[in-house]
PDB file of C-alpha atoms in Angstrom:
ATOM      1  CA  MET U   1      -5.000  34.077  22.193  1.00  0.00           C
ATOM      2  CA  ARG U   2      -8.286  34.275  20.172  1.00  0.00           C
ATOM      3  CA  TYR U   3     -10.744  31.413  20.270  1.00  0.00           C
ATOM      4  CA  HIS U   4     -13.371  30.924  17.334  1.00  0.00           C
ATOM      5  CA  ASN U   5     -16.448  28.934  18.270  1.00  0.00           C
ATOM      6  CA  LEU U   6     -18.267  27.111  15.456  1.00  0.00           C
ATOM      7  CA  ARG U   7     -22.046  27.911  15.226  1.00  0.00           C
ATOM      8  CA  TYR U   8     -24.306  25.211  16.678  1.00  0.00           C
ATOM      9  CA  ASP U   9     -25.684  24.333  13.233  1.00  0.00           C
ATOM     10  CA  VAL U  10     -22.211  23.573  11.899  1.00  0.00           C
ATOM     11  CA  TRP U  11     -21.514  21.374  14.885  1.00  0.00           C
ATOM     12  CA  LEU U  12     -24.954  19.526  14.449  1.00  0.00           C
ATOM     13  CA  CYS U  13     -24.525  18.965  10.721  1.00  0.00           C
ATOM     14  CA  LEU U  14     -21.040  17.791  11.047  1.00  0.00           C
ATOM     15  CA  LEU U  15     -22.100  15.440  13.838  1.00  0.00           C
ATOM     16  CA  LEU U  16     -24.913  13.966  11.660  1.00  0.00           C
ATOM     17  CA  SER U  17     -22.584  13.575   8.710  1.00  0.00           C
ATOM     18  CA  VAL U  18     -20.117  11.731  10.875  1.00  0.00           C
ATOM     19  CA  PHE U  19     -22.725   9.356  12.208  1.00  0.00           C
ATOM     20  CA  THR U  20     -23.961   8.801   8.567  1.00  0.00           C
ATOM     21  CA  ALA U  21     -20.398   8.124   7.423  1.00  0.00           C
ATOM     22  CA  PHE U  22     -19.799   5.673  10.269  1.00  0.00           C
ATOM     23  CA  GLY U  23     -22.951   3.745   9.298  1.00  0.00           C
ATOM     24  CA  VAL U  24     -21.895   3.627   5.664  1.00  0.00           C
ATOM     25  CA  SER U  25     -18.368   2.625   6.428  1.00  0.00           C
ATOM     26  CA  LYS U  26     -19.605  -0.436   8.502  1.00  0.00           C
ATOM     27  CA  MET U  27     -21.272  -1.744   5.377  1.00  0.00           C
ATOM     28  CA  VAL U  28     -18.322  -0.961   3.141  1.00  0.00           C
ATOM     29  CA  ARG U  29     -15.930  -2.696   5.571  1.00  0.00           C
ATOM     30  CA  LYS U  30     -18.166  -5.788   5.753  1.00  0.00           C
ATOM     31  CA  ILE U  31     -18.461  -6.091   1.853  1.00  0.00           C
ATOM     32  CA  LEU U  32     -14.573  -5.485   1.401  1.00  0.00           C
ATOM     33  CA  SER U  33     -13.965  -8.099   4.162  1.00  0.00           C
ATOM     34  CA  GLN U  34     -15.913 -10.688   2.192  1.00  0.00           C
ATOM     35  CA  LYS U  35     -14.183  -9.845  -1.044  1.00  0.00           C
ATOM     36  CA  TYR U  36     -10.702 -10.028   0.453  1.00  0.00           C
ATOM     37  CA  ASP U  37     -10.403 -13.796   0.645  1.00  0.00           C
ATOM     38  CA  ALA U  38     -11.394 -14.062  -3.057  1.00  0.00           C
ATOM     39  CA  TYR U  39      -8.942 -11.294  -3.961  1.00  0.00           C
ATOM     40  CA  GLU U  40      -6.075 -13.021  -1.942  1.00  0.00           C
ATOM     41  CA  ALA U  41      -6.937 -16.455  -3.523  1.00  0.00           C
ATOM     42  CA  SER U  42      -6.910 -14.964  -7.055  1.00  0.00           C
ATOM     43  CA  HIS U  43      -3.230 -13.844  -6.626  1.00  0.00           C
ATOM     44  CA  LYS U  44      -1.880 -17.192  -5.337  1.00  0.00           C
ATOM     45  CA  VAL U  45       0.853 -18.501  -7.572  1.00  0.00           C
ATOM     46  CA  SER U  46       1.641 -22.125  -8.227  1.00  0.00           C
ATOM     47  CA  LYS U  47       4.968 -23.822  -7.324  1.00  0.00           C
ATOM     48  CA  ASP U  48       7.825 -23.106  -9.651  1.00  0.00           C
ATOM     49  CA  SER U  49       6.017 -20.002 -10.965  1.00  0.00           C
ATOM     50  CA  ILE U  50       7.530 -16.431 -10.617  1.00  0.00           C
ATOM     51  CA  GLY U  51       6.881 -15.620  -6.976  1.00  0.00           C
ATOM     52  CA  GLY U  52       6.021 -19.286  -6.095  1.00  0.00           C
ATOM     53  CA  ILE U  53       7.726 -21.760  -3.980  1.00  0.00           C
ATOM     54  CA  ALA U  54      10.944 -23.077  -5.673  1.00  0.00           C
ATOM     55  CA  GLY U  55      11.066 -26.755  -6.191  1.00  0.00           C
ATOM     56  CA  GLU U  56      14.275 -28.887  -6.414  1.00  0.00           C
ATOM     57  CA  GLU U  57      14.322 -28.582 -10.218  1.00  0.00           C
ATOM     58  CA  ILE U  58      14.606 -24.747 -10.201  1.00  0.00           C
ATOM     59  CA  PHE U  59      18.111 -23.546 -10.962  1.00  0.00           C
ATOM     60  CA  LYS U  60      19.977 -22.203  -7.926  1.00  0.00           C
ATOM     61  CA  ALA U  61      21.811 -19.024  -8.868  1.00  0.00           C
ATOM     62  CA  GLN U  62      25.355 -18.561  -7.648  1.00  0.00           C
ATOM     63  CA  ASN U  63      26.165 -15.250  -9.097  1.00  0.00           C
ATOM     64  CA  ILE U  64      25.182 -12.436 -11.359  1.00  0.00           C
ATOM     65  CA  GLU U  65      26.158 -14.300 -14.494  1.00  0.00           C
ATOM     66  CA  ASP U  66      23.669 -17.076 -13.488  1.00  0.00           C
ATOM     67  CA  LEU U  67      20.880 -14.389 -13.220  1.00  0.00           C
ATOM     68  CA  PHE U  68      21.414 -13.298 -16.907  1.00  0.00           C
ATOM     69  CA  SER U  69      21.757 -16.892 -18.338  1.00  0.00           C
ATOM     70  CA  HIS U  70      18.492 -18.350 -16.833  1.00  0.00           C
ATOM     71  CA  ASP U  71      14.857 -17.304 -17.419  1.00  0.00           C
ATOM     72  CA  LYS U  72      13.996 -18.229 -13.932  1.00  0.00           C
ATOM     73  CA  PHE U  73      15.972 -19.254 -10.831  1.00  0.00           C
ATOM     74  CA  THR U  74      16.132 -19.326  -7.142  1.00  0.00           C
ATOM     75  CA  ILE U  75      18.725 -18.141  -4.435  1.00  0.00           C
ATOM     76  CA  LEU U  76      19.723 -19.939  -1.308  1.00  0.00           C
ATOM     77  CA  SER U  77      20.197 -17.381   1.654  1.00  0.00           C
ATOM     78  CA  PRO U  78      21.355 -18.157   5.152  1.00  0.00           C
ATOM     79  CA  GLY U  79      18.452 -17.877   7.534  1.00  0.00           C
ATOM     80  CA  ILE U  80      16.871 -14.426   7.239  1.00  0.00           C
ATOM     81  CA  GLU U  81      19.949 -12.668   5.872  1.00  0.00           C
ATOM     82  CA  TYR U  82      17.962 -11.650   2.791  1.00  0.00           C
ATOM     83  CA  ARG U  83      15.886  -9.321   5.062  1.00  0.00           C
ATOM     84  CA  ASN U  84      18.740  -7.882   7.146  1.00  0.00           C
ATOM     85  CA  LYS U  85      21.295  -6.399   4.658  1.00  0.00           C
ATOM     86  CA  GLY U  86      19.246  -3.471   3.554  1.00  0.00           C
ATOM     87  CA  ALA U  87      15.845  -2.469   1.876  1.00  0.00           C
ATOM     88  CA  GLY U  88      13.982   0.318   0.344  1.00  0.00           C
ATOM     89  CA  TYR U  89      10.904   1.388  -1.439  1.00  0.00           C
ATOM     90  CA  TYR U  90      11.302   1.331  -5.164  1.00  0.00           C
ATOM     91  CA  LYS U  91       8.354   3.155  -6.906  1.00  0.00           C
ATOM     92  CA  ASN U  92       5.408   1.460  -5.142  1.00  0.00           C
ATOM     93  CA  PHE U  93       6.955  -1.726  -3.831  1.00  0.00           C
ATOM     94  CA  TYR U  94       9.599  -2.848  -1.372  1.00  0.00           C
ATOM     95  CA  MET U  95      12.878  -4.372  -2.326  1.00  0.00           C
ATOM     96  CA  TYR U  96      15.672  -6.111  -0.367  1.00  0.00           C
ATOM     97  CA  LEU U  97      19.488  -6.054  -0.802  1.00  0.00           C
ATOM     98  CA  VAL U  98      20.214  -9.866  -1.241  1.00  0.00           C
ATOM     99  CA  VAL U  99      23.680 -11.267  -1.159  1.00  0.00           C
ATOM    100  CA  LEU U 100      24.280 -14.054  -3.745  1.00  0.00           C
ATOM    101  CA  PRO U 101      26.426 -17.122  -2.775  1.00  0.00           C
ATOM    102  CA  SER U 102      29.351 -15.460  -4.718  1.00  0.00           C
ATOM    103  CA  GLY U 103      29.072 -12.430  -2.362  1.00  0.00           C
ATOM    104  CA  GLU U 104      27.666 -10.081  -4.980  1.00  0.00           C
ATOM    105  CA  LYS U 105      24.882  -7.871  -3.774  1.00  0.00           C
ATOM    106  CA  VAL U 106      21.747  -7.125  -5.843  1.00  0.00           C
ATOM    107  CA  ALA U 107      18.201  -5.860  -5.288  1.00  0.00           C
ATOM    108  CA  ALA U 108      15.266  -8.270  -5.155  1.00  0.00           C
ATOM    109  CA  ARG U 109      11.486  -7.898  -4.778  1.00  0.00           C
ATOM    110  CA  ILE U 110      10.573 -11.022  -2.573  1.00  0.00           C
ATOM    111  CA  ASN U 111       7.262 -12.811  -1.969  1.00  0.00           C
ATOM    112  CA  THR U 112       8.260 -13.554   1.644  1.00  0.00           C
ATOM    113  CA  GLU U 113       5.297 -15.864   2.091  1.00  0.00           C
ATOM    114  CA  ASN U 114       6.919 -18.393  -0.353  1.00  0.00           C
ATOM    115  CA  VAL U 115      10.288 -18.441   1.340  1.00  0.00           C
ATOM    116  CA  VAL U 116      11.077 -22.035   2.451  1.00  0.00           C
ATOM    117  CA  SER U 117      13.519 -22.839   5.224  1.00  0.00           C
ATOM    118  CA  ASP U 118      15.198 -26.261   5.657  1.00  0.00           C
ATOM    119  CA  ASN U 119      15.282 -25.779   9.481  1.00  0.00           C
ATOM    120  CA  GLU U 120      12.684 -25.339  12.055  1.00  0.00           C
ATOM    121  CA  SER U 121      14.471 -22.152  13.111  1.00  0.00           C
ATOM    122  CA  ILE U 122      14.377 -19.662  10.244  1.00  0.00           C
ATOM    123  CA  TYR U 123      17.455 -18.032  11.833  1.00  0.00           C
ATOM    124  CA  SER U 124      19.843 -20.881  11.552  1.00  0.00           C
ATOM    125  CA  GLY U 125      18.648 -22.805   8.471  1.00  0.00           C
ATOM    126  CA  THR U 126      19.027 -22.166   4.789  1.00  0.00           C
ATOM    127  CA  SER U 127      16.250 -20.280   3.137  1.00  0.00           C
ATOM    128  CA  THR U 128      15.210 -21.038  -0.350  1.00  0.00           C
ATOM    129  CA  LEU U 129      13.839 -17.859  -1.900  1.00  0.00           C
ATOM    130  CA  PRO U 130      10.823 -17.908  -4.265  1.00  0.00           C
ATOM    131  CA  VAL U 131      11.205 -18.454  -8.061  1.00  0.00           C
ATOM    132  CA  GLY U 132      12.607 -15.294  -9.517  1.00  0.00           C
ATOM    133  CA  ARG U 133      13.413 -13.554 -12.828  1.00  0.00           C
ATOM    134  CA  LEU U 134      15.679 -10.646 -13.893  1.00  0.00           C
ATOM    135  CA  ILE U 135      14.111  -7.339 -14.751  1.00  0.00           C
ATOM    136  CA  LYS U 136      16.460  -4.787 -16.535  1.00  0.00           C
ATOM    137  CA  GLU U 137      15.926  -1.264 -15.039  1.00  0.00           C
ATOM    138  CA  ASP U 138      18.036   1.596 -14.061  1.00  0.00           C
ATOM    139  CA  LEU U 139      17.608   1.702 -10.236  1.00  0.00           C
ATOM    140  CA  THR U 140      19.639   4.828  -9.867  1.00  0.00           C
ATOM    141  CA  LYS U 141      16.819   6.907 -11.314  1.00  0.00           C
ATOM    142  CA  GLU U 142      15.145   6.481  -7.846  1.00  0.00           C
ATOM    143  CA  LYS U 143      17.571   8.425  -5.691  1.00  0.00           C
ATOM    144  CA  THR U 144      15.734   7.846  -2.363  1.00  0.00           C
ATOM    145  CA  PHE U 145      15.536   4.079  -2.987  1.00  0.00           C
ATOM    146  CA  MET U 146      19.335   4.049  -3.622  1.00  0.00           C
ATOM    147  CA  GLU U 147      19.921   5.882  -0.411  1.00  0.00           C
ATOM    148  CA  GLN U 148      17.694   3.450   1.461  1.00  0.00           C
ATOM    149  CA  ILE U 149      18.950   0.077   0.081  1.00  0.00           C
ATOM    150  CA  GLU U 150      22.645   1.185   0.072  1.00  0.00           C
ATOM    151  CA  TYR U 151      22.557   2.673   3.552  1.00  0.00           C
ATOM    152  CA  ASN U 152      25.058  -0.145   4.821  1.00  0.00           C
ATOM    153  CA  TYR U 153      26.162  -1.896   1.614  1.00  0.00           C
ATOM    154  CA  LYS U 154      26.558  -0.955  -2.019  1.00  0.00           C
ATOM    155  CA  LEU U 155      24.827  -3.034  -4.791  1.00  0.00           C
ATOM    156  CA  ASP U 156      27.178  -4.601  -7.232  1.00  0.00           C
ATOM    157  CA  ARG U 157      24.823  -3.845 -10.039  1.00  0.00           C
ATOM    158  CA  THR U 158      22.076  -1.161 -10.388  1.00  0.00           C
ATOM    159  CA  ASP U 159      20.977  -1.856 -13.925  1.00  0.00           C
ATOM    160  CA  PHE U 160      18.411  -4.667 -12.949  1.00  0.00           C
ATOM    161  CA  TYR U 161      16.604  -6.173  -9.967  1.00  0.00           C
ATOM    162  CA  ILE U 162      15.214  -9.616  -9.292  1.00  0.00           C
ATOM    163  CA  ASP U 163      11.424 -10.131  -9.365  1.00  0.00           C
ATOM    164  CA  MET U 164      10.489 -12.820  -6.958  1.00  0.00           C
ATOM    165  CA  VAL U 165       6.852 -11.695  -6.707  1.00  0.00           C
ATOM    166  CA  GLY U 166       5.296 -11.833 -10.220  1.00  0.00           C
ATOM    167  CA  GLU U 167       1.521 -12.182  -9.986  1.00  0.00           C
ATOM    168  CA  ALA U 168       1.616 -12.923  -6.202  1.00  0.00           C
ATOM    169  CA  SER U 169       1.620  -9.275  -5.314  1.00  0.00           C
ATOM    170  CA  VAL U 170      -1.410  -8.500  -2.980  1.00  0.00           C
ATOM    171  CA  LEU U 171      -2.390  -5.715  -0.796  1.00  0.00           C
ATOM    172  CA  ASN U 172      -2.543  -6.597   2.844  1.00  0.00           C
ATOM    173  CA  ALA U 173      -6.009  -6.610   4.643  1.00  0.00           C
ATOM    174  CA  ASP U 174      -5.588  -3.117   6.033  1.00  0.00           C
ATOM    175  CA  SER U 175      -4.718  -1.557   2.682  1.00  0.00           C
ATOM    176  CA  PHE U 176      -7.446  -3.536   0.834  1.00  0.00           C
ATOM    177  CA  ILE U 177     -10.203  -2.696   3.572  1.00  0.00           C
ATOM    178  CA  GLU U 178      -9.281   0.278   5.637  1.00  0.00           C
ATOM    179  CA  VAL U 179      -7.970   2.636   3.026  1.00  0.00           C
ATOM    180  CA  PRO U 180     -11.005   2.520   0.698  1.00  0.00           C
ATOM    181  CA  THR U 181     -13.240   2.596   3.816  1.00  0.00           C
ATOM    182  CA  LEU U 182     -11.645   5.789   5.074  1.00  0.00           C
ATOM    183  CA  PHE U 183     -11.945   7.453   1.598  1.00  0.00           C
ATOM    184  CA  VAL U 184     -15.707   6.490   1.543  1.00  0.00           C
ATOM    185  CA  GLN U 185     -16.084   8.118   5.069  1.00  0.00           C
ATOM    186  CA  LEU U 186     -14.499  11.388   3.929  1.00  0.00           C
ATOM    187  CA  LEU U 187     -16.734  11.452   0.818  1.00  0.00           C
ATOM    188  CA  VAL U 188     -19.771  10.894   2.837  1.00  0.00           C
ATOM    189  CA  ILE U 189     -19.019  13.633   5.222  1.00  0.00           C
ATOM    190  CA  PHE U 190     -18.187  15.946   2.455  1.00  0.00           C
ATOM    191  CA  PHE U 191     -21.422  15.381   0.544  1.00  0.00           C
ATOM    192  CA  THR U 192     -23.909  14.986   3.439  1.00  0.00           C
ATOM    193  CA  PHE U 193     -22.787  18.046   5.445  1.00  0.00           C
ATOM    194  CA  PRO U 194     -24.158  20.575   2.955  1.00  0.00           C
ATOM    195  CA  ILE U 195     -27.349  18.404   2.438  1.00  0.00           C
ATOM    196  CA  PHE U 196     -28.132  18.350   6.064  1.00  0.00           C
ATOM    197  CA  HIS U 197     -27.469  22.062   6.545  1.00  0.00           C
ATOM    198  CA  THR U 198     -29.569  22.863   3.418  1.00  0.00           C
ATOM    199  CA  ILE U 199     -32.471  20.806   4.709  1.00  0.00           C
ATOM    200  CA  GLY U 200     -32.258  22.458   8.086  1.00  0.00           C
ATOM    201  CA  SER U 201     -32.078  25.920   6.535  1.00  0.00           C
ATOM    202  CA  LYS U 202     -35.239  25.240   4.413  1.00  0.00           C
ATOM    203  CA  ILE U 203     -37.296  24.082   7.414  1.00  0.00           C
ATOM    204  CA  GLY U 204     -36.115  27.034   9.471  1.00  0.00           C
ATOM    205  CA  ILE U 205     -34.077  25.461  12.159  1.00  0.00           C
ATOM    206  CA  PHE U 206     -30.723  26.691  10.784  1.00  0.00           C
ATOM    207  CA  PRO U 207     -29.595  30.014   9.429  1.00  0.00           C
ATOM    208  CA  TYR U 208     -28.615  30.110   5.778  1.00  0.00           C
ATOM    209  CA  PHE U 209     -24.833  30.176   4.996  1.00  0.00           C
ATOM    210  CA  PHE U 210     -25.998  32.149   1.778  1.00  0.00           C
ATOM    211  CA  VAL U 211     -29.518  33.641   1.786  1.00  0.00           C
ATOM    212  CA  PRO U 212     -31.319  32.573  -1.472  1.00  0.00           C
ATOM    213  CA  LYS U 213     -32.145  35.484  -3.846  1.00  0.00           C
ATOM    214  CA  SER U 214     -35.867  34.688  -3.626  1.00  0.00           C
ATOM    215  CA  ILE U 215     -35.789  35.297   0.119  1.00  0.00           C
ATOM    216  CA  LYS U 216     -33.801  38.397  -0.156  1.00  0.00           C
ATOM    217  CA  LYS U 217     -36.225  39.774  -2.674  1.00  0.00           C
ATOM    218  CA  SER U 218     -39.437  38.951  -0.677  1.00  0.00           C
ATOM    219  CA  ASP U 219     -37.924  40.607   2.466  1.00  0.00           C
ATOM    220  CA  TRP U 220     -37.169  43.794   0.419  1.00  0.00           C
ATOM    221  CA  GLU U 221     -40.707  43.971  -0.908  1.00  0.00           C
TER     222      GLU U 221
END
């Protein structure tokens, strides 16, 4: 087995870049943490709006026909059954297999924060799902999604899904803060490494990766 050791100048410049990236990422993380609360608040939806808590006056759909005949509706589900029948990623969001009171199975995107239970125990009560609307779309175009959500049960219709999120869609704190921070870290390392090495080469403490033409010419002369 052959081992290849990096030159000391590469290690040193990489170390300096990592320390720089760490300092910058701390500032980025602090700024994004302060912005997250405002971001989350801006995506709160009011009661009876799509994705919001469903009030008593919101129509309670019983079957697929009801979904097509109402602009917005809610669905009553036993306990947390709406999360246990099947699920999958459709494009860039998550959808559940929801069983309607009629027994028909449909796909639904659900804002789980606005699910309301009529019992202290979410496992034994009846859950009122958020206000939803019907979105016509051919779900079968996403084959991986279909394999995921129909792993245990088949959907009765695949030409639509229920949107119970609307404008309430928000990134979680990790996605909002950590993903951009990691991206900034990588950018800082990528850009500062050659800068540190160039500075070190010019002041004579590092060997050049590529000797400048001016230095080659002077050595020849």
